[in-house]
GROMACS .gro file of N, CA and C in nm:
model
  264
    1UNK      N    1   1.683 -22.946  -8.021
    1UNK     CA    2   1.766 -22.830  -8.044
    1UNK      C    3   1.792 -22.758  -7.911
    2UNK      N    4   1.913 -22.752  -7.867
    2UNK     CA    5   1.945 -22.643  -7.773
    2UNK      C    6   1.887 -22.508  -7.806
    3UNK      N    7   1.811 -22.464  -7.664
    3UNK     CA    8   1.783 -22.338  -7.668
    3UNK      C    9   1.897 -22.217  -7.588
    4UNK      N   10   1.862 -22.132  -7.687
    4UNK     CA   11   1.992 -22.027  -7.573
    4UNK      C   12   1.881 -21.896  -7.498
    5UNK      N   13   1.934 -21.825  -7.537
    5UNK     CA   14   1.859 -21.666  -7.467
    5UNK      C   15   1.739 -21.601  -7.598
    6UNK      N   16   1.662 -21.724  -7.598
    6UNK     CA   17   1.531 -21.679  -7.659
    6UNK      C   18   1.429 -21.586  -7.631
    7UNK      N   19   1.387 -21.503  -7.690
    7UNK     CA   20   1.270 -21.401  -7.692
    7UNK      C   21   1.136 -21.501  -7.667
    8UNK      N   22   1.039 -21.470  -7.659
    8UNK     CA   23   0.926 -21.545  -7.671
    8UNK      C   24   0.868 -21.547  -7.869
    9UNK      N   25   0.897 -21.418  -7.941
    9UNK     CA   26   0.893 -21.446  -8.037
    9UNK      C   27   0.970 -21.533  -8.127
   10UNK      N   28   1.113 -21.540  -8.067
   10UNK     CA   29   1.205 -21.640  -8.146
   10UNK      C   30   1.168 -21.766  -8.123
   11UNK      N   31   1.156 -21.789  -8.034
   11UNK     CA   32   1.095 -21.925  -7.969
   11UNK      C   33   0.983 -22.026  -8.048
   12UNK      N   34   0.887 -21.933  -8.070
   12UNK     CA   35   0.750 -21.987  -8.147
   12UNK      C   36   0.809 -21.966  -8.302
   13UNK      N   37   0.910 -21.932  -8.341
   13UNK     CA   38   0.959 -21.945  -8.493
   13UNK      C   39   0.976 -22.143  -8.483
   14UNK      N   40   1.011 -22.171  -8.399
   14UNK     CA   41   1.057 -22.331  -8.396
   14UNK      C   42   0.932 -22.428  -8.342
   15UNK      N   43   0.814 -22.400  -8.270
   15UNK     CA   44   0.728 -22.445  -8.220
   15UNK      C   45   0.617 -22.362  -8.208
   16UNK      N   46   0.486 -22.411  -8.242
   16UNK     CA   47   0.384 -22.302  -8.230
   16UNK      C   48   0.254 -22.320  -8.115
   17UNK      N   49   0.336 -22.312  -8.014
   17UNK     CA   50   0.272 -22.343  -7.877
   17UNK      C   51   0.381 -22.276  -7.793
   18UNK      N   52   0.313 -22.221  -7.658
   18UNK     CA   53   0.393 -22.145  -7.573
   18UNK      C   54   0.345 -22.234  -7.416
   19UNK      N   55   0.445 -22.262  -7.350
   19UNK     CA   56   0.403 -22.309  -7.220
   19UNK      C   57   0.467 -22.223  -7.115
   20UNK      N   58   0.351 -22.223  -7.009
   20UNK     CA   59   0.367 -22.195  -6.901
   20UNK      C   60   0.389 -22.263  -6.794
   21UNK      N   61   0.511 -22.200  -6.690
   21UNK     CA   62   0.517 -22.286  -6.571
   21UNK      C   63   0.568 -22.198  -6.439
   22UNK      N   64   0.526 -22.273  -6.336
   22UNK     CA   65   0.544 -22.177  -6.200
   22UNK      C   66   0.670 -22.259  -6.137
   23UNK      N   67   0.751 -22.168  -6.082
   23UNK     CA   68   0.883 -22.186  -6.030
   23UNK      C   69   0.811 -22.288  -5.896
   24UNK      N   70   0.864 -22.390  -5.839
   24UNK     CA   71   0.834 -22.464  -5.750
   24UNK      C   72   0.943 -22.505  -5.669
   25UNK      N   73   1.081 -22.449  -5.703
   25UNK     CA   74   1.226 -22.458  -5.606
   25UNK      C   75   1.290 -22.369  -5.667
   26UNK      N   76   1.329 -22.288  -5.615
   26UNK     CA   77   1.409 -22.098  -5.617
   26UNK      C   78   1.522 -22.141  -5.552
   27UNK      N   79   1.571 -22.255  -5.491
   27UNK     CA   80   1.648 -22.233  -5.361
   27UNK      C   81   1.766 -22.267  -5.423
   28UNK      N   82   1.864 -22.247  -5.330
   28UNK     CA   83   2.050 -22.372  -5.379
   28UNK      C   84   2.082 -22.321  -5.547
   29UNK      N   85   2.084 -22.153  -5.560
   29UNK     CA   86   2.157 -22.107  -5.664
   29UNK      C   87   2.260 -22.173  -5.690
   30UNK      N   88   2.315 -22.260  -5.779
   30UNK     CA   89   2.464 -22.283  -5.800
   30UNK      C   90   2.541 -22.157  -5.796
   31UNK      N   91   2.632 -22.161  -5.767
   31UNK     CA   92   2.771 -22.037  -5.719
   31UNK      C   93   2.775 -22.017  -5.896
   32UNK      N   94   2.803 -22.110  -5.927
   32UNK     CA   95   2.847 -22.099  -6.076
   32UNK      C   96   2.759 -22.010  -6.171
   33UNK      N   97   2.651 -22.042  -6.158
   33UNK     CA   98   2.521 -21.950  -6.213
   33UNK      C   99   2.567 -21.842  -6.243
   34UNK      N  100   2.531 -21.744  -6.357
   34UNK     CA  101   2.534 -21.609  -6.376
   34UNK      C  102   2.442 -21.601  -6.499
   35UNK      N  103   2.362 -21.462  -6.429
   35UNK     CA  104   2.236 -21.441  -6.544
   35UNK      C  105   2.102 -21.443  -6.472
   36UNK      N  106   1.979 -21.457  -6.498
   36UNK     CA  107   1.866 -21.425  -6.423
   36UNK      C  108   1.864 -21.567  -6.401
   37UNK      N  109   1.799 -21.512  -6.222
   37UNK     CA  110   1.713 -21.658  -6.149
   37UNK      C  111   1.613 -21.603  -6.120
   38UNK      N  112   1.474 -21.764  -6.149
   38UNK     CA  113   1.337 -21.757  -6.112
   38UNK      C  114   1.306 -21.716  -5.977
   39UNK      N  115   1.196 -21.684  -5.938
   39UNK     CA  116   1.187 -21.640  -5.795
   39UNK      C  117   1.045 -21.735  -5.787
   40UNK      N  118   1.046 -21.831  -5.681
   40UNK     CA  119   0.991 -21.942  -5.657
   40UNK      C  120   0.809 -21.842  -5.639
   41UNK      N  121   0.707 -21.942  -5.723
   41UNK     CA  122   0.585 -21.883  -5.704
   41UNK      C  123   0.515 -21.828  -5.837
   42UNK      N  124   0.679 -21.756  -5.886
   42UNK     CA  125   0.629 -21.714  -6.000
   42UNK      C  126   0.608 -21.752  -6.130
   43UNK      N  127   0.544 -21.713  -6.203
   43UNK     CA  128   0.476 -21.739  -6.361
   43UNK      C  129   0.554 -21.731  -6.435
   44UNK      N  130   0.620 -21.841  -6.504
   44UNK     CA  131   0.731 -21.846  -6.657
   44UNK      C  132   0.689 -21.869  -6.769
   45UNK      N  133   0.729 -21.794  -6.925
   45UNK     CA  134   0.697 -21.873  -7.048
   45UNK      C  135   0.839 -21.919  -7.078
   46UNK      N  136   0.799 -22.055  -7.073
   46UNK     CA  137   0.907 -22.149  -7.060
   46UNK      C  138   0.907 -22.212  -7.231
   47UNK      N  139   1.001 -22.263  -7.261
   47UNK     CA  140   1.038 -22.353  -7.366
   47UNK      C  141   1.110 -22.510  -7.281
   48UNK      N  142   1.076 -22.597  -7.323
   48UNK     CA  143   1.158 -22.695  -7.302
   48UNK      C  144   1.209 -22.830  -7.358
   49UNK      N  145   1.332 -22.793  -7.354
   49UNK     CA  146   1.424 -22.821  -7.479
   49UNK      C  147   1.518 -22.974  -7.429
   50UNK      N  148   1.548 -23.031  -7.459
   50UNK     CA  149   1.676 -23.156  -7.478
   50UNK      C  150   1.801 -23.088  -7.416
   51UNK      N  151   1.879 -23.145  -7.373
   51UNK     CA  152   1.981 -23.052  -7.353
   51UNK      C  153   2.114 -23.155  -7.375
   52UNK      N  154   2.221 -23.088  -7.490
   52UNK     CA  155   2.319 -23.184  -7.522
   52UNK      C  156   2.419 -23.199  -7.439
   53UNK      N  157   2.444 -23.135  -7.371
   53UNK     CA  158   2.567 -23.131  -7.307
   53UNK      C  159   2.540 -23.203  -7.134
   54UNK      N  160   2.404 -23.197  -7.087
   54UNK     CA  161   2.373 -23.254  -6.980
   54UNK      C  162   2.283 -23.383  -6.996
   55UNK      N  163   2.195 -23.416  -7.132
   55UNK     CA  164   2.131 -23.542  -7.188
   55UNK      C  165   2.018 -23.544  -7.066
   56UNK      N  166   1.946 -23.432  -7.048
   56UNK     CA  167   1.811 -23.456  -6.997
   56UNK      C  168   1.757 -23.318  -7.055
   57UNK      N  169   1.601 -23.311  -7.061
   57UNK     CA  170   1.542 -23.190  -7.084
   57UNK      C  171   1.537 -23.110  -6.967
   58UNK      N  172   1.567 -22.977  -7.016
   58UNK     CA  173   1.598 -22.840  -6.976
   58UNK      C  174   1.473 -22.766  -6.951
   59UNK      N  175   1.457 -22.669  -6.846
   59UNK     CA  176   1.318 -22.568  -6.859
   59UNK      C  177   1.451 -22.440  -6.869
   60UNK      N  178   1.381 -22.425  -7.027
   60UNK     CA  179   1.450 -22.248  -7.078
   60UNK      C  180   1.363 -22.138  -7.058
   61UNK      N  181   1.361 -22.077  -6.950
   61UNK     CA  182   1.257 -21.953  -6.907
   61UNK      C  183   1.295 -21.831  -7.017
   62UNK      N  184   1.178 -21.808  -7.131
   62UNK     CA  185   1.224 -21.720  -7.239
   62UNK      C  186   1.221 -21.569  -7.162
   63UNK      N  187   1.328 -21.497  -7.251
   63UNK     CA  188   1.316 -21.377  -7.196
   63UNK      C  189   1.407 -21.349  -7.097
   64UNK      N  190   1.441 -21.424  -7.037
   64UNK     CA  191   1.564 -21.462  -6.953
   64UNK      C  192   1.741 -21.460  -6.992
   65UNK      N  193   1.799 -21.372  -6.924
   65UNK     CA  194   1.936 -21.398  -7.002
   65UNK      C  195   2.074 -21.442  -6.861
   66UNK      N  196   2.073 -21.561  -6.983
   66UNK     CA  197   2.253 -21.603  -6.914
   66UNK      C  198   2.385 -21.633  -6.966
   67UNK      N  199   2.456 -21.695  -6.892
   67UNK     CA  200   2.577 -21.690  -7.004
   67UNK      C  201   2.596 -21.887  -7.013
   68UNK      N  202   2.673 -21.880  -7.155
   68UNK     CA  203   2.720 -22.041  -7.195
   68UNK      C  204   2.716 -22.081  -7.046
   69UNK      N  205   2.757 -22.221  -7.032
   69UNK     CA  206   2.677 -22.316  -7.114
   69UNK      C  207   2.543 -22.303  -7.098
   70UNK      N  208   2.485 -22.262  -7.003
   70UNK     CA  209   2.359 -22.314  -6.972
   70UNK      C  210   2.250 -22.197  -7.004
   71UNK      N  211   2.252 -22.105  -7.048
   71UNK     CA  212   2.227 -21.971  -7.066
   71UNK      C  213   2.084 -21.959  -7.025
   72UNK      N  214   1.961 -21.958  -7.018
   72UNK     CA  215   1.862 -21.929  -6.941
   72UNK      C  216   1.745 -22.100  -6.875
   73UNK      N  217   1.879 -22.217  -6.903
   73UNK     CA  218   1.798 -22.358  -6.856
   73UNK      C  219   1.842 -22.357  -6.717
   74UNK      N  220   1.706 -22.469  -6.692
   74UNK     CA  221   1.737 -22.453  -6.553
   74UNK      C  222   1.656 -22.620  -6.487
   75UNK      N  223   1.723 -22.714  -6.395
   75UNK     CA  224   1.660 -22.827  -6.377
   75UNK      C  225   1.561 -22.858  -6.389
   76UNK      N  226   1.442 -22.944  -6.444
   76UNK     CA  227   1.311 -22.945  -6.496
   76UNK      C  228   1.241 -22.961  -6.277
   77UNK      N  229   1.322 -22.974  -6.185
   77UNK     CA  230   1.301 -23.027  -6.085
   77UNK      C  231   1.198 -22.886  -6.034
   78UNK      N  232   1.245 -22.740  -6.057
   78UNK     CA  233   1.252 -22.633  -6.022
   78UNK      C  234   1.128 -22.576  -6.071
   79UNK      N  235   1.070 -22.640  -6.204
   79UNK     CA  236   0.920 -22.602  -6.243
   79UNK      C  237   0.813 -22.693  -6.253
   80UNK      N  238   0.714 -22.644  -6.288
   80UNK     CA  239   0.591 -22.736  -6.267
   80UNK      C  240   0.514 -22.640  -6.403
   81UNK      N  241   0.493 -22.758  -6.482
   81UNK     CA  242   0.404 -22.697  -6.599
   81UNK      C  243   0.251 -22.657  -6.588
   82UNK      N  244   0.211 -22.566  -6.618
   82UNK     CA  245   0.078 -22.521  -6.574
   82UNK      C  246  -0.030 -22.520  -6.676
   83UNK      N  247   0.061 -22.476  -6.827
   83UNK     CA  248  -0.085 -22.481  -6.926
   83UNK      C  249   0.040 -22.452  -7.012
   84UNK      N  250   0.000 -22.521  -7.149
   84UNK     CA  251   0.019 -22.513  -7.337
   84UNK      C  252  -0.081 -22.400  -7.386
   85UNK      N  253  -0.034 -22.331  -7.440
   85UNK     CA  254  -0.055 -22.251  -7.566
   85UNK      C  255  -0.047 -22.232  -7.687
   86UNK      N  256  -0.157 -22.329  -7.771
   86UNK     CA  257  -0.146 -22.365  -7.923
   86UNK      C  258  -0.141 -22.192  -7.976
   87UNK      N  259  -0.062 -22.146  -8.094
   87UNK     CA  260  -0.101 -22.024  -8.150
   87UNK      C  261  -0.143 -22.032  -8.284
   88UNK      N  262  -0.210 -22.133  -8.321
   88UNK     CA  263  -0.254 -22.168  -8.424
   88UNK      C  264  -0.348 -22.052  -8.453
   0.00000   0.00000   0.00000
């Protein structure tokens, strides 16, 4: 399922685990971009999703807002997963 501009609560309506990941390339904003960018170092609750329109998985930093198409994904190249969060 494509994710768009998820809350962290909307998010866990579809999966009941939350992951975290630290930005590991901040750099080479696309021009095109509009909406929040990660700042390399820092701590994300990320979702990561399939993505239809590009056919690779996406890191969707929740809480984050952008506009179509790509609205808060961002190259999986750019994060590094750090820890799962079952909320069982």
């Amino acid at each position: 399922m494509e994710v768009s501009n998820h809350t962290v609560a909307e998010a866990t309506t579809t999966a009941p685990y939350l992951d975290y990941a630290v930005c590991v390339d901040a750099d080479n904003r696309p021009a095109k971009h509009s909406g929040d960018w990660p700042i390399e170092g820092g701590i994300y609750t990320v979702r990561i999703a399939e993505s239809r329109s590009e056919g690779i998985a996406l890191v969707h930093v929740l809480g984050f807002e952008g506009e179509a198409p790509y609205f808060n994904a961002f190259a999986p190249h750019r994060f590094r997963i750090i820890e799962r969060v079952w909320l069982n």
